[in-house]
Amino acid sequence: MPDLEERLDAIYENILDYEAKQVAELVKSEVEAGTDLQIILDDALIAAMDEVGDLFSEGVLFVPEMLMAANAMKAGMEILRPLLTDSDIPSAGKVVIGTVHRDIHDIGKNLVGMMLEGGGFEVIDLGVNVAPDEFVEAAAKHSPDIIGMSALLTTTMPNMPKTIDALHKANFEGKIIIGGAPVTLEFAETIGSDAYAPDASAAVVLARGMLTNG
Amino acid sequence: MVSDMRRSRRERKIGDKANKSPQTQPVKGSSFSLPPTLGAPGFAFLDNTRIDQLRERTFSLLEEHGVFIDHEEAVKTLKKAGARISNDGKRIHFPRFLVEQVIEDTPKSVTLCGKTEEWDHALPDPEGRFIMRTGTGAHGFIDGETGNYRKLKMTDVATIAAVGNHLDQIGFISHPFVNGVPERTSDIHGFAELVTLTPKHVWIQPYETENVEYLMRICALAAGGESALRKRPIASCIATSFTPLELKQMDVEAIIQASSYGLAIHACSLPTAGGTAPITMPGTVVLAAAEILSMLIVTQIVGSGTAVIATPLIFALDMRTGRSLQSSIEVMQGVSMSLQLMKQGFGLLTHTYGSGSDTPDVDSQSNAERSLLGQLVALSGADILGGVGQLECATVFSPVQAIIDNEIGQMLQSFLRTPDMDDESFAWDLLKEIPQGGNFLANQHTLKHCRATLDPQVFLRQARDTYEAENRRNVQEHARDIFRSILKKDPLANLPDEATIREIKKVVKAGDAKILD
Ligand code: B12
C-alpha cells in the first residue's frame, strides 16, 4: 500500500482530473483505513480546491473545469459529511442567491451559484422571480453570510434596492452582492449594496475577499 | 463629407445598376425536399447532407422530447391539432406530420409595412437583398457627440429614430430600453415615442405580458385604427422561447395578441452555447430550431396564422469568465448553420444579428466582429440583419456605430449582387482589342460603369499626407460628421399628427395607471 502522502496526493490529483467517482472511492478507502478525517479534508480535498481556485483566478482553468473539479471534491465530501460534526465541516461561508422579482434570466445566477460552491461556499439557490419577502424569509431561515441578487432587465433592477430595504428592515447583518448584465458598479453603490461583480469568476474572488477581510 | 448632390447622383447610378442586374431568386418554401442546388446568394457553409442531418434531428427533438408550454389554452388547442401531451400536461410532443403540415401552411412571404407604401419591405426581397434593423433593448448609449457612455434616455429615442430614418439600409427600427420613465412600463414609453418619430416599420419587444395590450393599442393608433393596422401592419413583434425548450406564458400571449392584429411574429430563440444550450454548435442550432418551430406551430394553430420570421439569435458563454457573447467565431458558425437550416431546410424567412459586437466601444474589435458577422449572415441568405449600432453583447447602442454599420450593409448588398456573365461584363470587345501597353481608363465602358462601384461615405481612402494633414481623422470621425448632418435634417413626412400623438399619450398614461398600481 502506498504511504499516506501518496494516497492523499492521489485524491488531490483526481480532483484536479475531475474524477468524481475515483475521489469518492479513494476517500472511502481512506476512511476505512482509519485515517484522521481532518487530514483527508485539509490535505486532500481543501488543498485541491484551493489549487483549483488559484488556477481559475489565473485564467488557467475554464469555467466548466472549475465546476467539474468542484463536483469531484463534493463527491469526496459526501463520504465525509455524515462522519463529521457540523463545526468540522469546512465552509468558506453561506450564500443565499436568487434572480430578483419578475426576472427569469437564470443562467448567470446559476453559474455564480455553482462557482461559489466550487469556491467552498454553501449555496442556497432560491431560483428566479424571487420577491423581496422571499429573500427576507431565506435570510431568517439560513442566516447567510452573503445574499446575492441577479437582475438582467433594467425593468427588474429596482427590485434590488427594494429587496435591500426589506433586508435592512429585517435587520439582516450579512453582506449583499449583486450582478447581472445591466448592473454596474455605480448602480451597486447608489442602492447601498456591499459589492458587485461583473462575472462569475470575479464573484468568487469578491465573496472570498469579503469574508476574509470582514 | 461628400455633397448631397454627388451623393444623390451616386445613389441614382447605383440604383440604375441594381435594377439592371438580374438576381437569383431566394429559395421558396418547399420544406421537405431540398432544392437541387443551394439557394441564392451563394455561401454554402454546410452541404445538403449536413442540412438534412440538422433537420432530421430537429424533427426528432420535437417529437421525442418536445417543448414545455406554460399556457393552458394553447396546450388544449395543440392537442386537438394532433400534438401529444405527456403526463405532466405541459410537455408537448410534436409529431413530424404536424410540423411538416404547419411549415407548409405558414406564409412564406410578408410585407413589413411602413406608415406609407414608400417604406414597405417585401420579404423575401425580390432582388435577393436583405434589410437591416437597429439594435433593440439597449439600456446604455454611446453619446454621438462626445463618444462617452451613459444611460439611454428618452431623448435618445429621437436620435435613434433620426439615424434609423435617414440610413438607407435600415428597413425597420426597434425601441431601446429607456431610463427615466417607470421601469415596468419602459417598453410602452419607448415604443410610443419611437412610433411617432418614424414612418418606417417598427419592432415591438414587450417586457411583460400585461404590457402587450398597451403596445398593440398604441400601434393601432399610429396605424390609423385597428382595421388599418390589420390591413397594413406597421409593426411586427418578437416572441422568445425560454431556452431550453420552453415557451412561457408571455410569449404565447404575445403570439396570440400580435397575430390577432395581423402582425408578423419574429419567432426568436436565444440559446447560450455552454449555458442554456450545448457548447457544440450543431446541438445549439437544433435546439434553437426546435424552439422556433414550436413557436411557428403555436402561431399557426393557436394564433391566427400570420407570417413567422425564424429568428435564431445565437449566444455563447465565454469559457474563461462566463460572460455572454454574441460575436465569437463559434457563434458565427452557429448562426450560419441556423440560417441555412431555417432557409434551405425549412423554407422560412430569417432574421438574426448581422451586426453587433462584444466590446463596449466603437473600436477596432467592434468593426472587425461586425464585419465578419455581417458577411457570414448576409452570405447565408438572411432576410433581416439586426443589431445595427449594437455593442457590448446587445446592451448598448451607438448612433455613430450605426452609421458605420449602414455602410458595411451597403458593401454587403453590393457584394451580393452576383455579376452577370455576358459580353458587357466581360468587356469582351475591349478585351479582344486591347493593345500591348493599353489601359481601360478613359473609355465608354469604364465611364458607363464607374458609378456602379460603391463610393463610401464613411470609410476612408486618403493618402498618408492627407491623413496627417487632417489630424489623423478616422472612420469614426467621418461617421460622426454624418451623424451631425442627420440630426440637422428635417423630420420625415407622414408621421402621426398631433391628435394621434395625444391619443397615444393617453394610452401610455392608462398603461402606467393600470400596470404600476
Ligand atoms: C439569454 C437571454 C434571455 C433568455 C434567458 C434564458 C435563461 N434561462 O436565463 C430568455 C430568452 C428567456 C430571455 C428573456 C427575456 N429577455 Co433576455 N437576454 C438574454 C441574453 C441574450 C443573455 C443573458 C444570459 O443568459 N447571459 C449569460 C450569463 C452567464 O450572463 P449574465 O446573466 O450577465 O451573468 C454574468 C454576470 O452578469 C454576473 N452575474 C449575474 N448575476 C449575478 C449575481 C451576482 C450576485 C453576481 C456577483 C454576479 C452576477 O456573473 C454571470 C456569470 O459570468 C441577454 C443579453 C445580454 N447581453 O445579457 C438578453 C437581455 C438581458 N434580455 C432582454 C430582454 C428585453 C428580455 C425579454 C423582456 C424579452 C422578451 N420580450 O421576451 C425577456 C424577459 C423575461 C423576464 N421576465 O425575465 C434585454 C434586456 C434589456 C434591458 N435593458 O432591460 C437583453 C439585454 C437583450 C436585449 N438587448 O434586448 N432573455
PDB file of N, CA, C and O in Angstrom, chain A residues 56 58-64 102 104-107 111 128 153-156 158 181-184 186-187 196 198-201, chain B residues 137 139 149 151 177 179 183-187 207-208 210 242-243 248 272 274-276 279 317-323 392 395:
ATOM      1  N   PHE A  56      -7.995  28.886 -11.497  1.00  0.00           N
ATOM      2  CA  PHE A  56      -9.103  29.568 -12.157  1.00  0.00           C
ATOM      3  C   PHE A  56      -8.881  31.087 -12.167  1.00  0.00           C
ATOM      4  O   PHE A  56      -9.037  31.740 -13.202  1.00  0.00           O
ATOM      5  N   GLU A  58      -6.170  32.612 -12.115  1.00  0.00           N
ATOM      6  CA  GLU A  58      -5.076  32.953 -13.041  1.00  0.00           C
ATOM      7  C   GLU A  58      -5.491  32.763 -14.488  1.00  0.00           C
ATOM      8  O   GLU A  58      -4.703  33.037 -15.402  1.00  0.00           O
ATOM      9  N   GLY A  59      -6.695  32.262 -14.718  1.00  0.00           N
ATOM     10  CA  GLY A  59      -7.161  32.084 -16.097  1.00  0.00           C
ATOM     11  C   GLY A  59      -6.659  30.800 -16.724  1.00  0.00           C
ATOM     12  O   GLY A  59      -6.778  30.591 -17.931  1.00  0.00           O
ATOM     13  N   VAL A  60      -6.057  29.919 -15.915  1.00  0.00           N
ATOM     14  CA  VAL A  60      -5.569  28.643 -16.466  1.00  0.00           C
ATOM     15  C   VAL A  60      -6.755  27.701 -16.658  1.00  0.00           C
ATOM     16  O   VAL A  60      -6.893  27.062 -17.696  1.00  0.00           O
ATOM     17  N   LEU A  61      -7.621  27.621 -15.669  1.00  0.00           N
ATOM     18  CA  LEU A  61      -8.783  26.747 -15.786  1.00  0.00           C
ATOM     19  C   LEU A  61      -9.977  27.517 -16.346  1.00  0.00           C
ATOM     20  O   LEU A  61     -10.136  28.711 -16.082  1.00  0.00           O
ATOM     21  N   PHE A  62     -10.793  26.830 -17.108  1.00  0.00           N
ATOM     22  CA  PHE A  62     -12.011  27.416 -17.646  1.00  0.00           C
ATOM     23  C   PHE A  62     -13.191  27.085 -16.717  1.00  0.00           C
ATOM     24  O   PHE A  62     -13.088  26.200 -15.866  1.00  0.00           O
ATOM     25  N   VAL A  63     -14.302  27.772 -16.971  1.00  0.00           N
ATOM     26  CA  VAL A  63     -15.477  27.618 -16.114  1.00  0.00           C
ATOM     27  C   VAL A  63     -15.883  26.152 -15.902  1.00  0.00           C
ATOM     28  O   VAL A  63     -15.992  25.697 -14.763  1.00  0.00           O
ATOM     29  N   PRO A  64     -16.093  25.376 -16.975  1.00  0.00           N
ATOM     30  CA  PRO A  64     -16.561  24.005 -16.741  1.00  0.00           C
ATOM     31  C   PRO A  64     -15.524  23.162 -16.003  1.00  0.00           C
ATOM     32  O   PRO A  64     -15.890  22.242 -15.266  1.00  0.00           O
ATOM     33  N   ARG A 102     -39.779  39.265 -10.887  1.00  0.00           N
ATOM     34  CA  ARG A 102     -40.227  39.477 -12.268  1.00  0.00           C
ATOM     35  C   ARG A 102     -39.129  39.224 -13.301  1.00  0.00           C
ATOM     36  O   ARG A 102     -39.305  39.552 -14.472  1.00  0.00           O
ATOM     37  N   ILE A 104     -36.662  36.306 -15.036  1.00  0.00           N
ATOM     38  CA  ILE A 104     -36.493  34.852 -15.092  1.00  0.00           C
ATOM     39  C   ILE A 104     -35.158  34.445 -15.711  1.00  0.00           C
ATOM     40  O   ILE A 104     -34.928  33.277 -15.968  1.00  0.00           O
ATOM     41  N   HIS A 105     -34.273  35.407 -15.976  1.00  0.00           N
ATOM     42  CA  HIS A 105     -32.952  35.039 -16.503  1.00  0.00           C
ATOM     43  C   HIS A 105     -32.211  34.267 -15.414  1.00  0.00           C
ATOM     44  O   HIS A 105     -32.010  34.789 -14.325  1.00  0.00           O
ATOM     45  N   ASP A 106     -31.822  33.045 -15.706  1.00  0.00           N
ATOM     46  CA  ASP A 106     -31.243  32.272 -14.601  1.00  0.00           C
ATOM     47  C   ASP A 106     -29.829  31.769 -14.814  1.00  0.00           C
ATOM     48  O   ASP A 106     -29.177  31.342 -13.874  1.00  0.00           O
ATOM     49  N   ILE A 107     -29.330  31.819 -16.029  1.00  0.00           N
ATOM     50  CA  ILE A 107     -28.063  31.126 -16.257  1.00  0.00           C
ATOM     51  C   ILE A 107     -26.887  31.821 -15.548  1.00  0.00           C
ATOM     52  O   ILE A 107     -26.009  31.154 -15.004  1.00  0.00           O
ATOM     53  N   LEU A 111     -24.708  30.071 -12.677  1.00  0.00           N
ATOM     54  CA  LEU A 111     -23.264  29.969 -12.834  1.00  0.00           C
ATOM     55  C   LEU A 111     -22.552  30.540 -11.604  1.00  0.00           C
ATOM     56  O   LEU A 111     -21.644  29.906 -11.049  1.00  0.00           O
ATOM     57  N   VAL A 128     -35.608  31.771  -9.597  1.00  0.00           N
ATOM     58  CA  VAL A 128     -35.845  33.041 -10.294  1.00  0.00           C
ATOM     59  C   VAL A 128     -37.108  33.699  -9.762  1.00  0.00           C
ATOM     60  O   VAL A 128     -37.860  33.070  -9.009  1.00  0.00           O
ATOM     61  N   LEU A 153     -32.664  42.542 -16.357  1.00  0.00           N
ATOM     62  CA  LEU A 153     -33.527  43.505 -17.040  1.00  0.00           C
ATOM     63  C   LEU A 153     -33.465  44.836 -16.311  1.00  0.00           C
ATOM     64  O   LEU A 153     -33.473  44.862 -15.072  1.00  0.00           O
ATOM     65  N   THR A 154     -33.410  45.896 -17.076  1.00  0.00           N
ATOM     66  CA  THR A 154     -33.438  47.200 -16.438  1.00  0.00           C
ATOM     67  C   THR A 154     -34.766  47.377 -15.705  1.00  0.00           C
ATOM     68  O   THR A 154     -34.846  48.086 -14.715  1.00  0.00           O
ATOM     69  N   THR A 155     -35.793  46.679 -16.204  1.00  0.00           N
ATOM     70  CA  THR A 155     -37.105  46.783 -15.553  1.00  0.00           C
ATOM     71  C   THR A 155     -37.122  46.117 -14.180  1.00  0.00           C
ATOM     72  O   THR A 155     -37.970  46.434 -13.356  1.00  0.00           O
ATOM     73  N   THR A 156     -36.231  45.177 -13.962  1.00  0.00           N
ATOM     74  CA  THR A 156     -36.284  44.469 -12.678  1.00  0.00           C
ATOM     75  C   THR A 156     -35.181  44.921 -11.718  1.00  0.00           C
ATOM     76  O   THR A 156     -35.188  44.530 -10.550  1.00  0.00           O
ATOM     77  N   PRO A 158     -34.852  47.742 -10.200  1.00  0.00           N
ATOM     78  CA  PRO A 158     -35.360  48.415  -8.991  1.00  0.00           C
ATOM     79  C   PRO A 158     -35.764  47.430  -7.897  1.00  0.00           C
ATOM     80  O   PRO A 158     -35.921  47.826  -6.744  1.00  0.00           O
ATOM     81  N   ALA A 181     -26.122  41.505 -16.324  1.00  0.00           N
ATOM     82  CA  ALA A 181     -25.567  42.314 -17.415  1.00  0.00           C
ATOM     83  C   ALA A 181     -25.798  43.835 -17.288  1.00  0.00           C
ATOM     84  O   ALA A 181     -24.872  44.609 -17.531  1.00  0.00           O
ATOM     85  N   PRO A 182     -26.996  44.300 -16.916  1.00  0.00           N
ATOM     86  CA  PRO A 182     -27.167  45.769 -16.896  1.00  0.00           C
ATOM     87  C   PRO A 182     -26.669  46.413 -15.594  1.00  0.00           C
ATOM     88  O   PRO A 182     -26.681  47.631 -15.464  1.00  0.00           O
ATOM     89  N   VAL A 183     -26.249  45.595 -14.625  1.00  0.00           N
ATOM     90  CA  VAL A 183     -25.835  46.139 -13.328  1.00  0.00           C
ATOM     91  C   VAL A 183     -24.420  46.698 -13.433  1.00  0.00           C
ATOM     92  O   VAL A 183     -23.551  46.090 -14.055  1.00  0.00           O
ATOM     93  N   THR A 184     -24.228  47.866 -12.843  1.00  0.00           N
ATOM     94  CA  THR A 184     -22.898  48.484 -12.877  1.00  0.00           C
ATOM     95  C   THR A 184     -22.440  48.779 -11.453  1.00  0.00           C
ATOM     96  O   THR A 184     -23.244  48.784 -10.520  1.00  0.00           O
ATOM     97  N   GLU A 186     -21.575  51.601 -10.374  1.00  0.00           N
ATOM     98  CA  GLU A 186     -22.244  52.831  -9.937  1.00  0.00           C
ATOM     99  C   GLU A 186     -23.610  52.503  -9.329  1.00  0.00           C
ATOM    100  O   GLU A 186     -23.959  52.978  -8.249  1.00  0.00           O
ATOM    101  N   PHE A 187     -24.345  51.650 -10.033  1.00  0.00           N
ATOM    102  CA  PHE A 187     -25.665  51.260  -9.536  1.00  0.00           C
ATOM    103  C   PHE A 187     -25.526  50.556  -8.184  1.00  0.00           C
ATOM    104  O   PHE A 187     -26.262  50.840  -7.236  1.00  0.00           O
ATOM    105  N   TYR A 196     -20.323  44.415  -6.082  1.00  0.00           N
ATOM    106  CA  TYR A 196     -20.850  43.945  -7.356  1.00  0.00           C
ATOM    107  C   TYR A 196     -19.718  43.219  -8.082  1.00  0.00           C
ATOM    108  O   TYR A 196     -18.539  43.525  -7.863  1.00  0.00           O
ATOM    109  N   PRO A 198     -18.718  41.706 -12.091  1.00  0.00           N
ATOM    110  CA  PRO A 198     -19.172  41.671 -13.481  1.00  0.00           C
ATOM    111  C   PRO A 198     -19.303  40.257 -14.039  1.00  0.00           C
ATOM    112  O   PRO A 198     -19.969  40.050 -15.039  1.00  0.00           O
ATOM    113  N   ASP A 199     -18.645  39.270 -13.443  1.00  0.00           N
ATOM    114  CA  ASP A 199     -18.802  37.904 -13.933  1.00  0.00           C
ATOM    115  C   ASP A 199     -18.576  36.909 -12.795  1.00  0.00           C
ATOM    116  O   ASP A 199     -18.235  37.286 -11.673  1.00  0.00           O
ATOM    117  N   ALA A 200     -18.772  35.634 -13.139  1.00  0.00           N
ATOM    118  CA  ALA A 200     -18.778  34.614 -12.086  1.00  0.00           C
ATOM    119  C   ALA A 200     -17.413  34.447 -11.427  1.00  0.00           C
ATOM    120  O   ALA A 200     -17.325  34.217 -10.230  1.00  0.00           O
ATOM    121  N   SER A 201     -16.349  34.570 -12.219  1.00  0.00           N
ATOM    122  CA  SER A 201     -15.046  34.358 -11.597  1.00  0.00           C
ATOM    123  C   SER A 201     -14.766  35.503 -10.633  1.00  0.00           C
ATOM    124  O   SER A 201     -14.257  35.303  -9.533  1.00  0.00           O
TER     125      SER A 201
ATOM    126  N   GLY B 137     -33.376  46.849 -27.178  1.00  0.00           N
ATOM    127  CA  GLY B 137     -33.164  46.532 -25.758  1.00  0.00           C
ATOM    128  C   GLY B 137     -31.978  47.197 -25.098  1.00  0.00           C
ATOM    129  O   GLY B 137     -31.726  46.956 -23.923  1.00  0.00           O
ATOM    130  N   HIS B 139     -29.755  49.479 -22.965  1.00  0.00           N
ATOM    131  CA  HIS B 139     -30.036  50.407 -21.865  1.00  0.00           C
ATOM    132  C   HIS B 139     -28.903  51.418 -21.738  1.00  0.00           C
ATOM    133  O   HIS B 139     -28.999  52.385 -21.007  1.00  0.00           O
ATOM    134  N   TYR B 149     -19.980  57.024 -22.697  1.00  0.00           N
ATOM    135  CA  TYR B 149     -21.054  56.102 -22.347  1.00  0.00           C
ATOM    136  C   TYR B 149     -21.964  56.744 -21.300  1.00  0.00           C
ATOM    137  O   TYR B 149     -21.507  57.444 -20.401  1.00  0.00           O
ATOM    138  N   LYS B 151     -26.366  56.272 -19.547  1.00  0.00           N
ATOM    139  CA  LYS B 151     -27.640  55.561 -19.610  1.00  0.00           C
ATOM    140  C   LYS B 151     -28.463  56.116 -20.763  1.00  0.00           C
ATOM    141  O   LYS B 151     -28.447  57.320 -21.010  1.00  0.00           O
ATOM    142  N   PHE B 177     -34.266  50.359 -24.412  1.00  0.00           N
ATOM    143  CA  PHE B 177     -34.774  50.491 -23.061  1.00  0.00           C
ATOM    144  C   PHE B 177     -34.548  51.929 -22.611  1.00  0.00           C
ATOM    145  O   PHE B 177     -33.426  52.433 -22.665  1.00  0.00           O
ATOM    146  N   ASN B 179     -34.347  54.820 -19.827  1.00  0.00           N
ATOM    147  CA  ASN B 179     -34.239  55.143 -18.403  1.00  0.00           C
ATOM    148  C   ASN B 179     -34.980  56.450 -18.140  1.00  0.00           C
ATOM    149  O   ASN B 179     -35.172  57.265 -19.046  1.00  0.00           O
ATOM    150  N   GLU B 183     -39.814  51.928 -14.817  1.00  0.00           N
ATOM    151  CA  GLU B 183     -39.143  50.774 -15.445  1.00  0.00           C
ATOM    152  C   GLU B 183     -40.134  49.762 -16.008  1.00  0.00           C
ATOM    153  O   GLU B 183     -39.940  49.231 -17.089  1.00  0.00           O
ATOM    154  N   ARG B 184     -41.199  49.503 -15.242  1.00  0.00           N
ATOM    155  CA  ARG B 184     -42.074  48.409 -15.658  1.00  0.00           C
ATOM    156  C   ARG B 184     -42.860  48.720 -16.913  1.00  0.00           C
ATOM    157  O   ARG B 184     -43.402  47.816 -17.559  1.00  0.00           O
ATOM    158  N   THR B 185     -42.948  50.005 -17.251  1.00  0.00           N
ATOM    159  CA  THR B 185     -43.668  50.344 -18.484  1.00  0.00           C
ATOM    160  C   THR B 185     -42.718  51.017 -19.476  1.00  0.00           C
ATOM    161  O   THR B 185     -43.159  51.676 -20.410  1.00  0.00           O
ATOM    162  N   SER B 186     -41.438  50.809 -19.269  1.00  0.00           N
ATOM    163  CA  SER B 186     -40.450  51.459 -20.138  1.00  0.00           C
ATOM    164  C   SER B 186     -40.640  51.068 -21.608  1.00  0.00           C
ATOM    165  O   SER B 186     -40.455  51.879 -22.510  1.00  0.00           O
ATOM    166  N   ASP B 187     -41.016  49.815 -21.849  1.00  0.00           N
ATOM    167  CA  ASP B 187     -41.226  49.395 -23.240  1.00  0.00           C
ATOM    168  C   ASP B 187     -42.366  50.192 -23.872  1.00  0.00           C
ATOM    169  O   ASP B 187     -42.275  50.623 -25.033  1.00  0.00           O
ATOM    170  N   TYR B 207     -41.978  43.639 -22.549  1.00  0.00           N
ATOM    171  CA  TYR B 207     -41.218  43.184 -21.380  1.00  0.00           C
ATOM    172  C   TYR B 207     -42.077  42.393 -20.412  1.00  0.00           C
ATOM    173  O   TYR B 207     -41.565  41.667 -19.585  1.00  0.00           O
ATOM    174  N   GLU B 208     -43.392  42.577 -20.483  1.00  0.00           N
ATOM    175  CA  GLU B 208     -44.280  41.865 -19.559  1.00  0.00           C
ATOM    176  C   GLU B 208     -45.583  41.545 -20.287  1.00  0.00           C
ATOM    177  O   GLU B 208     -46.011  42.305 -21.159  1.00  0.00           O
ATOM    178  N   GLU B 210     -48.679  41.838 -19.383  1.00  0.00           N
ATOM    179  CA  GLU B 210     -49.741  42.844 -19.337  1.00  0.00           C
ATOM    180  C   GLU B 210     -49.425  44.089 -20.179  1.00  0.00           C
ATOM    181  O   GLU B 210     -50.321  44.887 -20.453  1.00  0.00           O
ATOM    182  N   PHE B 242     -38.062  30.166 -23.925  1.00  0.00           N
ATOM    183  CA  PHE B 242     -37.226  30.120 -22.735  1.00  0.00           C
ATOM    184  C   PHE B 242     -36.348  28.877 -22.870  1.00  0.00           C
ATOM    185  O   PHE B 242     -36.771  27.769 -22.596  1.00  0.00           O
ATOM    186  N   THR B 243     -35.165  29.116 -23.365  1.00  0.00           N
ATOM    187  CA  THR B 243     -34.255  28.005 -23.632  1.00  0.00           C
ATOM    188  C   THR B 243     -33.815  27.354 -22.318  1.00  0.00           C
ATOM    189  O   THR B 243     -33.519  28.093 -21.370  1.00  0.00           O
ATOM    190  N   LYS B 248     -42.893  30.409 -22.538  1.00  0.00           N
ATOM    191  CA  LYS B 248     -43.527  30.982 -21.365  1.00  0.00           C
ATOM    192  C   LYS B 248     -44.877  31.604 -21.734  1.00  0.00           C
ATOM    193  O   LYS B 248     -45.138  31.896 -22.893  1.00  0.00           O
ATOM    194  N   THR B 272     -27.764  29.959 -25.298  1.00  0.00           N
ATOM    195  CA  THR B 272     -26.401  30.337 -24.942  1.00  0.00           C
ATOM    196  C   THR B 272     -25.565  29.063 -24.909  1.00  0.00           C
ATOM    197  O   THR B 272     -25.707  28.248 -23.988  1.00  0.00           O
ATOM    198  N   GLY B 274     -23.118  26.369 -24.164  1.00  0.00           N
ATOM    199  CA  GLY B 274     -22.319  26.143 -22.959  1.00  0.00           C
ATOM    200  C   GLY B 274     -23.055  26.559 -21.697  1.00  0.00           C
ATOM    201  O   GLY B 274     -22.579  26.324 -20.593  1.00  0.00           O
ATOM    202  N   GLY B 275     -24.232  27.207 -21.883  1.00  0.00           N
ATOM    203  CA  GLY B 275     -25.034  27.633 -20.733  1.00  0.00           C
ATOM    204  C   GLY B 275     -26.394  26.977 -20.799  1.00  0.00           C
ATOM    205  O   GLY B 275     -26.610  25.897 -20.248  1.00  0.00           O
ATOM    206  N   THR B 276     -27.315  27.591 -21.533  1.00  0.00           N
ATOM    207  CA  THR B 276     -28.643  27.001 -21.667  1.00  0.00           C
ATOM    208  C   THR B 276     -28.711  26.029 -22.849  1.00  0.00           C
ATOM    209  O   THR B 276     -29.772  25.473 -23.122  1.00  0.00           O
ATOM    210  N   ILE B 279     -22.585  23.176 -25.818  1.00  0.00           N
ATOM    211  CA  ILE B 279     -21.472  24.046 -26.236  1.00  0.00           C
ATOM    212  C   ILE B 279     -21.092  23.783 -27.695  1.00  0.00           C
ATOM    213  O   ILE B 279     -20.531  24.640 -28.369  1.00  0.00           O
ATOM    214  N   LEU B 317     -21.295  31.234 -24.063  1.00  0.00           N
ATOM    215  CA  LEU B 317     -20.640  31.667 -22.823  1.00  0.00           C
ATOM    216  C   LEU B 317     -19.146  31.702 -23.051  1.00  0.00           C
ATOM    217  O   LEU B 317     -18.589  30.756 -23.610  1.00  0.00           O
ATOM    218  N   ASP B 318     -18.526  32.770 -22.598  1.00  0.00           N
ATOM    219  CA  ASP B 318     -17.077  32.798 -22.630  1.00  0.00           C
ATOM    220  C   ASP B 318     -16.586  31.814 -21.573  1.00  0.00           C
ATOM    221  O   ASP B 318     -16.923  31.947 -20.392  1.00  0.00           O
ATOM    222  N   MET B 319     -15.837  30.823 -21.998  1.00  0.00           N
ATOM    223  CA  MET B 319     -15.463  29.738 -21.085  1.00  0.00           C
ATOM    224  C   MET B 319     -14.488  30.190 -20.002  1.00  0.00           C
ATOM    225  O   MET B 319     -14.328  29.540 -18.991  1.00  0.00           O
ATOM    226  N   ARG B 320     -13.832  31.313 -20.222  1.00  0.00           N
ATOM    227  CA  ARG B 320     -12.890  31.773 -19.211  1.00  0.00           C
ATOM    228  C   ARG B 320     -13.589  32.553 -18.093  1.00  0.00           C
ATOM    229  O   ARG B 320     -13.247  32.421 -16.928  1.00  0.00           O
ATOM    230  N   THR B 321     -14.577  33.367 -18.491  1.00  0.00           N
ATOM    231  CA  THR B 321     -15.194  34.249 -17.494  1.00  0.00           C
ATOM    232  C   THR B 321     -16.665  33.949 -17.237  1.00  0.00           C
ATOM    233  O   THR B 321     -17.224  34.389 -16.241  1.00  0.00           O
ATOM    234  N   GLY B 322     -17.316  33.266 -18.176  1.00  0.00           N
ATOM    235  CA  GLY B 322     -18.749  33.048 -18.040  1.00  0.00           C
ATOM    236  C   GLY B 322     -19.569  34.232 -18.520  1.00  0.00           C
ATOM    237  O   GLY B 322     -20.741  34.357 -18.183  1.00  0.00           O
ATOM    238  N   ARG B 323     -18.991  35.079 -19.325  1.00  0.00           N
ATOM    239  CA  ARG B 323     -19.787  36.192 -19.863  1.00  0.00           C
ATOM    240  C   ARG B 323     -20.486  35.757 -21.148  1.00  0.00           C
ATOM    241  O   ARG B 323     -20.045  34.842 -21.830  1.00  0.00           O
ATOM    242  N   GLU B 392     -21.428  45.655 -26.870  1.00  0.00           N
ATOM    243  CA  GLU B 392     -21.427  45.009 -25.562  1.00  0.00           C
ATOM    244  C   GLU B 392     -22.523  43.950 -25.447  1.00  0.00           C
ATOM    245  O   GLU B 392     -23.315  43.960 -24.509  1.00  0.00           O
ATOM    246  N   THR B 395     -26.342  45.250 -25.320  1.00  0.00           N
ATOM    247  CA  THR B 395     -26.830  46.042 -24.193  1.00  0.00           C
ATOM    248  C   THR B 395     -26.598  47.541 -24.383  1.00  0.00           C
ATOM    249  O   THR B 395     -27.034  48.342 -23.565  1.00  0.00           O
TER     250      THR B 395
END
